[in-house]
Coordinates of C-alpha atoms in Angstrom, one line a residue:
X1 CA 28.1 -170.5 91.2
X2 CA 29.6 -173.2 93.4
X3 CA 28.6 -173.2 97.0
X4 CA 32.3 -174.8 97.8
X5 CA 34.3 -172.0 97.0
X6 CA 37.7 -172.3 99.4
X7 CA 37.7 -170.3 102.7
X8 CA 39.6 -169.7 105.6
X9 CA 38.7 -167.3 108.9
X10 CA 41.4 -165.8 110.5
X11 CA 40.7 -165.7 114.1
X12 CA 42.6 -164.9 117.4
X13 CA 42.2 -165.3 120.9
X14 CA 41.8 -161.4 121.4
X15 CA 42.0 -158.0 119.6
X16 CA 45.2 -156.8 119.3
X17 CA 46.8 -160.5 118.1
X18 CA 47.4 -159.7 114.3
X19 CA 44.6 -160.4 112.5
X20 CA 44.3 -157.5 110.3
X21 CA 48.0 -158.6 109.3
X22 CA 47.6 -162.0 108.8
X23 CA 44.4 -161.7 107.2
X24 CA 45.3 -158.7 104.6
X25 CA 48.7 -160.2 104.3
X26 CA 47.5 -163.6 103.2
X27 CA 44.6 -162.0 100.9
X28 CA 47.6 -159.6 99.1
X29 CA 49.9 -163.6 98.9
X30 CA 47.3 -165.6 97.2
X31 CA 46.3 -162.7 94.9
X32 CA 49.7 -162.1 94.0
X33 CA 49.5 -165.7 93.2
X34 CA 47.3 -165.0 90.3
X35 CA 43.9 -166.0 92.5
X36 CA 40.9 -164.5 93.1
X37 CA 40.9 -163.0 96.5
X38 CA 37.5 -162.3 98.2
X39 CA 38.1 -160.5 101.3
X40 CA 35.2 -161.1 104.4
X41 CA 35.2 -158.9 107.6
X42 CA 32.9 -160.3 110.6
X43 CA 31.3 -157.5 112.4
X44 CA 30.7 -154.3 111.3
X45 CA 33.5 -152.5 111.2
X46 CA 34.0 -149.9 108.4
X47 CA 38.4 -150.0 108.1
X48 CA 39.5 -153.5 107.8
X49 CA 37.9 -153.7 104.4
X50 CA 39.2 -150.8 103.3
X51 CA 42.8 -152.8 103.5
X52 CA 41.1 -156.2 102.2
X53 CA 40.3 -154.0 99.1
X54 CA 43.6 -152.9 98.0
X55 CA 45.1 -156.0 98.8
X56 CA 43.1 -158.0 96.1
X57 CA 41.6 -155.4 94.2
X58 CA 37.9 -156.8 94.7
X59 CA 35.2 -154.8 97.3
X60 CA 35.8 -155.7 101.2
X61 CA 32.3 -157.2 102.2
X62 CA 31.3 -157.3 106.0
X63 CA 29.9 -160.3 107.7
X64 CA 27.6 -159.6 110.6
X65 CA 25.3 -162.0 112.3
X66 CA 23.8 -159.1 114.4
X67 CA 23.0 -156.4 111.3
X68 CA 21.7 -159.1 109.0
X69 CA 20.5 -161.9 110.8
X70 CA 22.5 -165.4 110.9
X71 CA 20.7 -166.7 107.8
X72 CA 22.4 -164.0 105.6
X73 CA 25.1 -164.1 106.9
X74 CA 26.0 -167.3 103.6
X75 CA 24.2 -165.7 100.9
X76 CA 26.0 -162.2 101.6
X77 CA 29.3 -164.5 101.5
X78 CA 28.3 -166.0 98.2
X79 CA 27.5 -162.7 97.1
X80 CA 31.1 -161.5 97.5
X81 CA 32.8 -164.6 96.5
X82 CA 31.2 -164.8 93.2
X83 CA 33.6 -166.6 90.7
X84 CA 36.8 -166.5 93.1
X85 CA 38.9 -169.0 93.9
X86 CA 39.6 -168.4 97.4
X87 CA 37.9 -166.6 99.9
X88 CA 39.7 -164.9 103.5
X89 CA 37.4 -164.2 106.2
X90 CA 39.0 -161.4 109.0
X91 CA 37.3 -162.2 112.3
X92 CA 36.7 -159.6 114.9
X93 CA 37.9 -159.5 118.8
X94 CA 38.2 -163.0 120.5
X95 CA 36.6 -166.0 118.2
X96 CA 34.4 -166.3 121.0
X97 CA 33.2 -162.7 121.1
X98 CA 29.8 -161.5 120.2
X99 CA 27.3 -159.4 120.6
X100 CA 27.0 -158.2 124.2
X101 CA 24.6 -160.6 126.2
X102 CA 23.7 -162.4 122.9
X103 CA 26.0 -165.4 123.6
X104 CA 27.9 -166.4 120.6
X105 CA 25.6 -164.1 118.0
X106 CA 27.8 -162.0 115.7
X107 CA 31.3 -164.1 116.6
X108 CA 33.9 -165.3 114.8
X109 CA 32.7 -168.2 115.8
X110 CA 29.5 -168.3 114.5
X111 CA 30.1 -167.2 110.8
X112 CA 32.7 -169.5 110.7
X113 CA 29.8 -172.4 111.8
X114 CA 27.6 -170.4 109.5
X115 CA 29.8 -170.4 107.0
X116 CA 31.1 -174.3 107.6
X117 CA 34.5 -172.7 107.3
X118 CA 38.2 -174.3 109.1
X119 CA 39.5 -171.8 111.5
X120 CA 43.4 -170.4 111.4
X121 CA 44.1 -169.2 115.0
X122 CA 46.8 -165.8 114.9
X123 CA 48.1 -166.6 118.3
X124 CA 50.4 -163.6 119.9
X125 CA 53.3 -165.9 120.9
X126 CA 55.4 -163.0 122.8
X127 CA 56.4 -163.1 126.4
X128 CA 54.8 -166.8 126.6
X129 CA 56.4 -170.4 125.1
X130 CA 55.6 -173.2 126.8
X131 CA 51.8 -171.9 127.6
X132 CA 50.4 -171.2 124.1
X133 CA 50.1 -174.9 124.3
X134 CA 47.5 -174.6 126.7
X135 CA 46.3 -171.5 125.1
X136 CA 45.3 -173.1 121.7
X137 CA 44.2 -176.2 123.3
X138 CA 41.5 -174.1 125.5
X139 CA 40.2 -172.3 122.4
X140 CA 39.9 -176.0 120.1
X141 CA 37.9 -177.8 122.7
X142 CA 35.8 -174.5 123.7
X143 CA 32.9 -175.5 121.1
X144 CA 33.6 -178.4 119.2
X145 CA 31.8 -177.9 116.1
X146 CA 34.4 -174.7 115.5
X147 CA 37.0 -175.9 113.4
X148 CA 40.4 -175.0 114.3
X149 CA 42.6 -176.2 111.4
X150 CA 46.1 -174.4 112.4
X151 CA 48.0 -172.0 113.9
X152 CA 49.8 -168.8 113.3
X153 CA 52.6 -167.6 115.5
X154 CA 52.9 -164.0 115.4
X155 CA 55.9 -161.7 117.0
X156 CA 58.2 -164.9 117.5
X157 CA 61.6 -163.2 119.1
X158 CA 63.9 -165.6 117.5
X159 CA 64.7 -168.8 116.0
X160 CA 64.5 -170.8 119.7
X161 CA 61.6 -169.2 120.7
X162 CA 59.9 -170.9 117.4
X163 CA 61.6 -174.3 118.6
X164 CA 59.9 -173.8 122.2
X165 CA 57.0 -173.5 120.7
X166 CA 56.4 -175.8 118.3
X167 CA 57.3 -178.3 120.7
X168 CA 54.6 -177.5 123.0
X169 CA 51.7 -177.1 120.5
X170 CA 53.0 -180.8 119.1
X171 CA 51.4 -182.1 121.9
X172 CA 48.0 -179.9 120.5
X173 CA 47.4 -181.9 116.9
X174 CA 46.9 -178.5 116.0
X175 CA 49.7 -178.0 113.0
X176 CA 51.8 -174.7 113.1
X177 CA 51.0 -173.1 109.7
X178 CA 52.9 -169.9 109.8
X179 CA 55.4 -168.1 111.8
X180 CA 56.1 -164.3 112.4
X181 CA 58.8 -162.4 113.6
X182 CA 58.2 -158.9 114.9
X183 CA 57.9 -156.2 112.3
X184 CA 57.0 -153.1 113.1
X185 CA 57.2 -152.1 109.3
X186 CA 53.9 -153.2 108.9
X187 CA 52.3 -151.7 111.3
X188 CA 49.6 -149.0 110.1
X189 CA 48.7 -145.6 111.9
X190 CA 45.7 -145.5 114.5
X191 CA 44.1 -142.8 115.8
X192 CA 40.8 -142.4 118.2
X193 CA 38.0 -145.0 115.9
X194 CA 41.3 -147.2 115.3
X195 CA 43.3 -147.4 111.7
X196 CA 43.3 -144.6 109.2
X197 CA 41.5 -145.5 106.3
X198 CA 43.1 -146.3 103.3
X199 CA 41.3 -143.2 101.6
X200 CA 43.3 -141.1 103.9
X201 CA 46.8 -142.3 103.4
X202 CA 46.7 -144.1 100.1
X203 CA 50.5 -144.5 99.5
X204 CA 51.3 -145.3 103.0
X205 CA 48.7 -148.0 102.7
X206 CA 49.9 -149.7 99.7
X207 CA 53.1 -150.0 101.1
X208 CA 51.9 -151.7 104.2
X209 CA 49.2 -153.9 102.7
X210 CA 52.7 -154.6 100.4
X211 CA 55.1 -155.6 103.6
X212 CA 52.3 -157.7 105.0
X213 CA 52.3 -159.6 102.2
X214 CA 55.8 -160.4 102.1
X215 CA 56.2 -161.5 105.8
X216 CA 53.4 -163.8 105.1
X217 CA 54.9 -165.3 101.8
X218 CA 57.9 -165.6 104.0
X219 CA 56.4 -167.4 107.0
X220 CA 53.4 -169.1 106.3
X221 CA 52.7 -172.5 104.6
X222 CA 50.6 -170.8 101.7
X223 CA 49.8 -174.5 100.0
X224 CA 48.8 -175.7 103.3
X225 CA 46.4 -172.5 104.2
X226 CA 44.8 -173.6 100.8
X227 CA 44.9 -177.2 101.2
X228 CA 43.0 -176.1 104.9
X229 CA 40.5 -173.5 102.8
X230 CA 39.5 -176.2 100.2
X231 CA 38.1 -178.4 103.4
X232 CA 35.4 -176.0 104.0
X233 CA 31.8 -177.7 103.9
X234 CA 29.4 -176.4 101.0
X235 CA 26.8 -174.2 101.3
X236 CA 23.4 -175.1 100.5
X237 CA 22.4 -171.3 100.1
X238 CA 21.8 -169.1 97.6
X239 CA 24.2 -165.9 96.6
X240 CA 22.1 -162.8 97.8
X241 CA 21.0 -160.6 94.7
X242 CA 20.5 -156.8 95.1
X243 CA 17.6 -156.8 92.7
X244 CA 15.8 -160.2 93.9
X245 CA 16.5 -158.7 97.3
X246 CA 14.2 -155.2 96.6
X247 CA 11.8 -157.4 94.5
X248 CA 11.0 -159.6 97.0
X249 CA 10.6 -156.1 99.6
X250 CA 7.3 -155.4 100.2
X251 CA 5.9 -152.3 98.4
X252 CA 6.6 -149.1 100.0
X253 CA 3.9 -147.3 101.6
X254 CA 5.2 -143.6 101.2
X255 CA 4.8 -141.2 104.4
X256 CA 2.3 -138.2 103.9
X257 CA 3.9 -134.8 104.9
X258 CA 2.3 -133.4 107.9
X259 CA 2.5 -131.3 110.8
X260 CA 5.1 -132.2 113.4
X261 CA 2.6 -134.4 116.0
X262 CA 0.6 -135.9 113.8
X263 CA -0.1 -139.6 114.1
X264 CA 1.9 -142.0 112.0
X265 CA 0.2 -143.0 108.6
X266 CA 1.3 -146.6 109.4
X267 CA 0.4 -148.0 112.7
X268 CA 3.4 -149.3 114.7
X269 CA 4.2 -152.8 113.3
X270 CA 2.8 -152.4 110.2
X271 CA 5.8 -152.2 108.0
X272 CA 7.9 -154.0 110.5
X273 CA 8.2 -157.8 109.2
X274 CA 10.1 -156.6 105.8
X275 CA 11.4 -159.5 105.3
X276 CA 15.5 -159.9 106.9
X277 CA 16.0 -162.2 104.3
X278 CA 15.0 -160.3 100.8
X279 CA 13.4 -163.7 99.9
X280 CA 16.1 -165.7 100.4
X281 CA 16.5 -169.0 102.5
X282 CA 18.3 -169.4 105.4
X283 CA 22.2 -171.0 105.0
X284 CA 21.5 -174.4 106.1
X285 CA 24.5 -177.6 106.0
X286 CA 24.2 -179.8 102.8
X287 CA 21.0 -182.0 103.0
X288 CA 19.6 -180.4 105.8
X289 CA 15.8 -178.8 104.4
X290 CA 15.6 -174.7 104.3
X291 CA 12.7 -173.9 106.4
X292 CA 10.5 -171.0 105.1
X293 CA 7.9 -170.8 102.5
X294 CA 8.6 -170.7 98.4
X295 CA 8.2 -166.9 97.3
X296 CA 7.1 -166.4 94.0
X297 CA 8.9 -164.5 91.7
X298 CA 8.2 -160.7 91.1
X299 CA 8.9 -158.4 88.4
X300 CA 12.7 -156.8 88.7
X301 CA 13.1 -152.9 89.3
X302 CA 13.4 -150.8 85.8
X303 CA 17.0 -150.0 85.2
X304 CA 18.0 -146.4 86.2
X305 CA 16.3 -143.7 84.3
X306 CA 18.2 -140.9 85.2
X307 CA 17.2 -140.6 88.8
X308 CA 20.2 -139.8 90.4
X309 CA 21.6 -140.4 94.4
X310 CA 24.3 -138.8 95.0
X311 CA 26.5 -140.5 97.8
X312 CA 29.4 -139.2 99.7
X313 CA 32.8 -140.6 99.3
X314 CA 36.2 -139.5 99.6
X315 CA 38.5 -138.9 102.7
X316 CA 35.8 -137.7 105.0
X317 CA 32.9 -139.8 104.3
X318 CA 34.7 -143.7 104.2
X319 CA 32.1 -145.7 105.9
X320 CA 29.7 -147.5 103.6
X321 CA 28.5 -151.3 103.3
X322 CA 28.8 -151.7 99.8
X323 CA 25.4 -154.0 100.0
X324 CA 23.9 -150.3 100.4
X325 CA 24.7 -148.6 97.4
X326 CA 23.9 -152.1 95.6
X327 CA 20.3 -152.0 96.6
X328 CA 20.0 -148.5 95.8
X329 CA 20.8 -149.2 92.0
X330 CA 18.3 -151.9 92.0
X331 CA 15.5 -150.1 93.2
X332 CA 16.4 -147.8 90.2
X333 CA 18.6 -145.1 91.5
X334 CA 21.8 -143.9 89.1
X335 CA 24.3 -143.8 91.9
X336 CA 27.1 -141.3 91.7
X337 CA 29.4 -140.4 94.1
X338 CA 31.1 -137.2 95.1
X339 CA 33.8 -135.6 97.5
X340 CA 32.5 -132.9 99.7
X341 CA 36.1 -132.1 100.5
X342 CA 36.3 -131.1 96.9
X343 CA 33.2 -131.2 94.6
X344 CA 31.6 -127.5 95.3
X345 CA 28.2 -128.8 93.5
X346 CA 26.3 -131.8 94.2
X347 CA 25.9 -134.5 90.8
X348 CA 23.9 -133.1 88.3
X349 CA 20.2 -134.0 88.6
X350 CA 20.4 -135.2 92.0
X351 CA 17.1 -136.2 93.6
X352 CA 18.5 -138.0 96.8
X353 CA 21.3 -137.9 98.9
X354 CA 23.0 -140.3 101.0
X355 CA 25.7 -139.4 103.2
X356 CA 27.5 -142.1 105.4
X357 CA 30.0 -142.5 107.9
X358 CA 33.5 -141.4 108.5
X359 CA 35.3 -138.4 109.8
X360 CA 34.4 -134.8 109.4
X361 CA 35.7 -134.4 112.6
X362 CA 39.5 -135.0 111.1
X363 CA 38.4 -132.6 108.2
X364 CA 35.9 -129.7 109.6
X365 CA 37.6 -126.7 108.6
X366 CA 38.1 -128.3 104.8
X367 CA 34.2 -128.9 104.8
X368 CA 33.1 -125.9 106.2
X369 CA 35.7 -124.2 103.5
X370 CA 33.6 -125.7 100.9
X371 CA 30.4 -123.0 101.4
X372 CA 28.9 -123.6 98.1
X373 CA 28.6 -127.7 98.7
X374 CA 27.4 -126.7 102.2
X375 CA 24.5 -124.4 100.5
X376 CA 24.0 -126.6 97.8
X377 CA 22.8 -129.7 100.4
X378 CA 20.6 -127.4 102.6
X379 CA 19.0 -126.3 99.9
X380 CA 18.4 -130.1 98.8
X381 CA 17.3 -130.8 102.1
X382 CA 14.7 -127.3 102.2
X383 CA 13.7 -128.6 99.2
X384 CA 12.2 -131.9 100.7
X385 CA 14.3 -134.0 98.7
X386 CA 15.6 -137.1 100.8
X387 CA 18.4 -137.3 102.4
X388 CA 20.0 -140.1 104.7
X389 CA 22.9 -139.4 107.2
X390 CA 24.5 -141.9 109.0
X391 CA 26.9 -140.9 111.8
X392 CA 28.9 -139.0 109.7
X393 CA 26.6 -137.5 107.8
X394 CA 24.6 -136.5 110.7
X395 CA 27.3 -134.3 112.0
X396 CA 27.7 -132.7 108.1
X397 CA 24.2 -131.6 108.7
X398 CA 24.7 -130.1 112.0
X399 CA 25.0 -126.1 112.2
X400 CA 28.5 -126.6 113.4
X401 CA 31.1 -129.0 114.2
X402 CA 33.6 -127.9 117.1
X403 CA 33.0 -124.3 115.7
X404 CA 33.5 -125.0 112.3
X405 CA 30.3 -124.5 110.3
X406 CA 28.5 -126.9 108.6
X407 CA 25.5 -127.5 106.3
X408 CA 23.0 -126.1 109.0
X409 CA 20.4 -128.8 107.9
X410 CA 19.5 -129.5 111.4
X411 CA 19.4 -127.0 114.6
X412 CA 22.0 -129.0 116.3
X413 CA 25.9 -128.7 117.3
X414 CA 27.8 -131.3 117.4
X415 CA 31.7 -131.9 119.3
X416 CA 34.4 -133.9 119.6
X417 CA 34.4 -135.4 123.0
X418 CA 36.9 -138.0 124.9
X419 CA 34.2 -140.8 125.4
X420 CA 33.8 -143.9 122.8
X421 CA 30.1 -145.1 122.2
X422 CA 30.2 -148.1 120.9
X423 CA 28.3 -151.0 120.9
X424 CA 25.2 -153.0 118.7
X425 CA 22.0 -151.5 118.6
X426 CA 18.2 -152.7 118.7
X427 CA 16.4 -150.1 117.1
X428 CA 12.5 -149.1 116.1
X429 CA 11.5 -146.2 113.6
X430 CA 9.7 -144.0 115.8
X431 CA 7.7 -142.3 112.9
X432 CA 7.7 -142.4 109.2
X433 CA 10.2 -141.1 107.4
X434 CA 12.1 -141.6 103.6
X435 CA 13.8 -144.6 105.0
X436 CA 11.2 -146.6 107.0
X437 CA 7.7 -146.8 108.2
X438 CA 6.8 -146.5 112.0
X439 CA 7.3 -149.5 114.2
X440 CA 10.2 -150.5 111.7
X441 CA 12.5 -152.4 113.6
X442 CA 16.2 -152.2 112.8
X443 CA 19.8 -153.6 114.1
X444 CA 22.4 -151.4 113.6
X445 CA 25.8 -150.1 115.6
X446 CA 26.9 -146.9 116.8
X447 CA 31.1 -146.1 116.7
X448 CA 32.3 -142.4 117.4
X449 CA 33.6 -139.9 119.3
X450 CA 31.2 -137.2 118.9
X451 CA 28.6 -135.9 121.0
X452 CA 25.4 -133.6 119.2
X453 CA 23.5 -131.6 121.3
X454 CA 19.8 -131.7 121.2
X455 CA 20.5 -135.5 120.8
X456 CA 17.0 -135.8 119.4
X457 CA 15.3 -133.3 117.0
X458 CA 11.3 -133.2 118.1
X459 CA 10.8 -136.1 115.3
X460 CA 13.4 -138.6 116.2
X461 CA 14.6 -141.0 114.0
X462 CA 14.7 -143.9 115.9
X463 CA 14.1 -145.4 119.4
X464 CA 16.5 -147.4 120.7
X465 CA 15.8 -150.1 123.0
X466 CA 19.5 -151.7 124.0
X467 CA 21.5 -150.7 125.7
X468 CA 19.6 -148.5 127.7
X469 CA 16.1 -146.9 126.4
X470 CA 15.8 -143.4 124.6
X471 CA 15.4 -141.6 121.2
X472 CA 18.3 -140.0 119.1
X473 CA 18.1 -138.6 115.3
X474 CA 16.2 -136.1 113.5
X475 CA 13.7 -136.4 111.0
X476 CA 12.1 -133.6 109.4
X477 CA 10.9 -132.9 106.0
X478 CA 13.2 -135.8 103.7
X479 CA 15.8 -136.0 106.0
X480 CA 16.7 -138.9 108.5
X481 CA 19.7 -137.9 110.0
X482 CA 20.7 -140.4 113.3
X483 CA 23.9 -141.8 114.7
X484 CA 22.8 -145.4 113.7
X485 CA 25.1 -147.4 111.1
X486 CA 22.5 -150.0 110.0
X487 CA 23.1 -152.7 106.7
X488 CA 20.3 -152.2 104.2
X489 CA 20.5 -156.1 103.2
X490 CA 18.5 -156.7 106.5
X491 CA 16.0 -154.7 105.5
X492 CA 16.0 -154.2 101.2
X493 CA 12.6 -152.4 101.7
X494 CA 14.9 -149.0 102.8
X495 CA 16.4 -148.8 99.6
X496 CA 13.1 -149.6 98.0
X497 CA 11.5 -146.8 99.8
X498 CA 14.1 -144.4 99.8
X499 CA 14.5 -144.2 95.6
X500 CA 10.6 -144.3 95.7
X501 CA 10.4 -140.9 98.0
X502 CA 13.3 -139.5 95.5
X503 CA 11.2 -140.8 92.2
X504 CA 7.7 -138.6 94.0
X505 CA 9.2 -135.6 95.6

């Protein structure tokens, strides 16, 4: 596949600009255009690509520096732009916001360096005219090897307001490549983790995702955006590859069941360097050498023999890096997913289950309605069987969830509460467990509104060490259950070891 394939990221001086509207907007214009549409979301966040998809009918992929690593952050690009003829990258925040005390790791800024990509700037033009000038001209000369190739005007209050300011950004260089008027028919619903999923309000969304599209057609310079995408630099990369990806994973070293104490059957480090990369070398620009040694090949996984992972979906459950379930299959797992809001069995000859993020706090009495789901996982879990929670999935596990009950995997009650947690995390795998050896080290991100009380079961799942030190999650028997979102393309080893616990218990 051509490393060259057009792109553009949509960026903004802060959150709250338009983004999401440009971006989805322009995605659902080209597509409707008859192109291929590959829709990119930098950081981690779960919702934006739930839009992307249904405005060009192809899987939103995130983009994070942090989860990954930068030198995935172009081979999980290629990945998702695979034959497409255009590909539309949402940033996240400010183009110059990243990772707390990281500098510029995990911005908008540095996938777009990362990705050699021009820059379109969605510039909130309201209550300002002759300033925005100053604005755009701060934000080009900021870092000068982030390409800022135009400008999009959003909530313009009227023809002379547009007048105003294109006039001023003349003096910029910067070219104006899109203008839009306020139109509150496109906004979307929020609530307290930001949109609602498109799961949740399927109707409602196409219909937005549709109005976006128009005001876009209507005020943006769609042959110049692509004129701007096909600048981009190529890629001297590879595409990442599920299967080379768990090949190239070192062989997982099982955990031994034992008594709650015991020492770790791997010493602290010992499974940690899994490789970030899954054998793949770093992005680097055209001509430049890819540091890192050549790895031979290995044999691929098997295909799937029956050896089924069950993963929840639907309304409740719509957090899940697609990069996730991918690996999975290519360790050897038949994935099949299933509602818990309506399924009252788990898939037929399930051996593991994976249950991600979302919001069961939106839909606890429904879950705890559904009593013979909710027996059917704890006795999965009392079986040994593994199972991953994430976030989400931790709370399903809990004995109760404000009242309602739940699976009662885990002596634990969890709450709504009125504080966000939010933020990257630096994590290590305090013992061993189905997903990870001890002294695993692992980035992920924690988003919710929840609290769990004991926040730690007596074998915690993790240790984090940012932003402050302590230990959070459960594991006992099969079952890692923690508030951590991490991105198994970091470490393609989980996946690896996960369907290799399933395949043995």
């Amino acid at each position: 596949m051509s490393s060259s394939v057009p792109r553009l990221v949509v960026a903004a001086p802060s959150s709250g600009s338009g983004k999401t509207t440009v971006a989805t907007g322009l995605m659902a214009a080209f597509a409707a255009r008859g192109l291929a549409v590959s829709p990119h979301k930098v950081g981690p966040d779960y919702i934006d690509p739930g839009y992307h998809a249904l405005a060009t009918g192809r899987v939103g992929r995130n983009l994070d520096a942090y989860l990954c690593g930068p030198e995935l952050v172009g081979p999980l690009f290629l990945h998702g732009a695979r034959g497409c003829d255009l590909a539309v990258v949402e940033g996240v925040m400010g183009l110059y916001d990243g990772a707390a005390g990281e500098g510029e790791l995990a911005s908008t800024a540095h996938v777009a360096k990362l990705l050699r990509a021009p820059v379109v700037l969605v510039v909130d033009a309201s209550s300002q005219s002759r300033s925005v000038a100053a604005l755009v001209h701060g934000f080009v000369s900021w870092d000068p090897e982030v390409r800022v190739g135009g400008v999009i005007l959003n909530k313009v209050a009227s023809d002379r307001h547009e007048v105003m300011l294109r006039e001023a950004l003349e003096q910029t260089g910067v070219p104006v490549l899109g203008v839009l008027r306020r139109a509150p028919q496109v906004d979307t619903p929020s609530r307290h983790l930001g949109l609602v999923p498109v799961a949740e309000r399927r109707a409602e969304a196409v219909e937005a995702v549709a109005a976006m599209a128009a005001q876009v057609s209507d005020g943006c310079d769609l042959d110049g955006l692509m004129q701007l995408a096909r600048s981009a630099g190529a890629l001297s990369c590879e595409a990442w590859d599920a299967a080379e990806a768990v090949a190239s994973s070192p062989p997982p070293p099982l955990p031994v069941p034992s008594s709650r104490g015991s020492a770790p059957s791997t010493p602290p480090g010992g499974s940690a360097p899994l490789d970030p990369r899954g054998g793949f070398a770093p992005c680097t620009p055209t001509g430049a050498a890819a540091p890192g040694p050549h790895r031979p090949e290995r044999p691929r996984p098997q295909a799937p023999d029956g050896l089924v992972v069950a993963v929840a979906g639907g309304s409740a459950f719509t957090f899940s890096y697609a990069e996730n379930t991918e690996l999975l299959a290519a360790a050897g797992a038949d994935v099949v997913p299933f509602d818990p809001l309506r399924d009252e069995e788990l898939p037929e000859g399930t051996r593991g289950l994976v249950i991600g993020g979302g919001f069961p706090e939106v839909y606890a009495a429904e879950l705890s309605a559904n009593e013979p789901l909710r027996k059917a996982v704890a006795h999965l879990a009392e079986s040994g069987a593994p199972v991953a929670a994430e976030c989400a999935g931790l709370l399903y596990l809990c004995r109760e969830l404000d009242g309602q009950p739940m699976c009662g995997v885990l002596d634990a009650g969890a709450r709504m509460t009125g504080r966000l947690t939010l933020g990257y995390r630096d994590a290590v795998a305090v013992g061993d467990s189905v997903l990870a050896a001890a002294g695993t080290r692992m980035r992920g991100h924690e988003f919710h509104r929840t609290a769990v009380e004991p926040g730690a079961g007596a074998e915690p799942a993790w240790g984090l060490r940012t932003p402050q030190r302590r230990v959070e999650g459960f594991v006992q028997r099969g079952v890692h259950a923690s508030y951590l979102h991490t991105h198994w393309a970091a470490q393609p080893g989980v996946a690896r070891r996960f369907v290799e616990r399933c395949r043995t218990s």
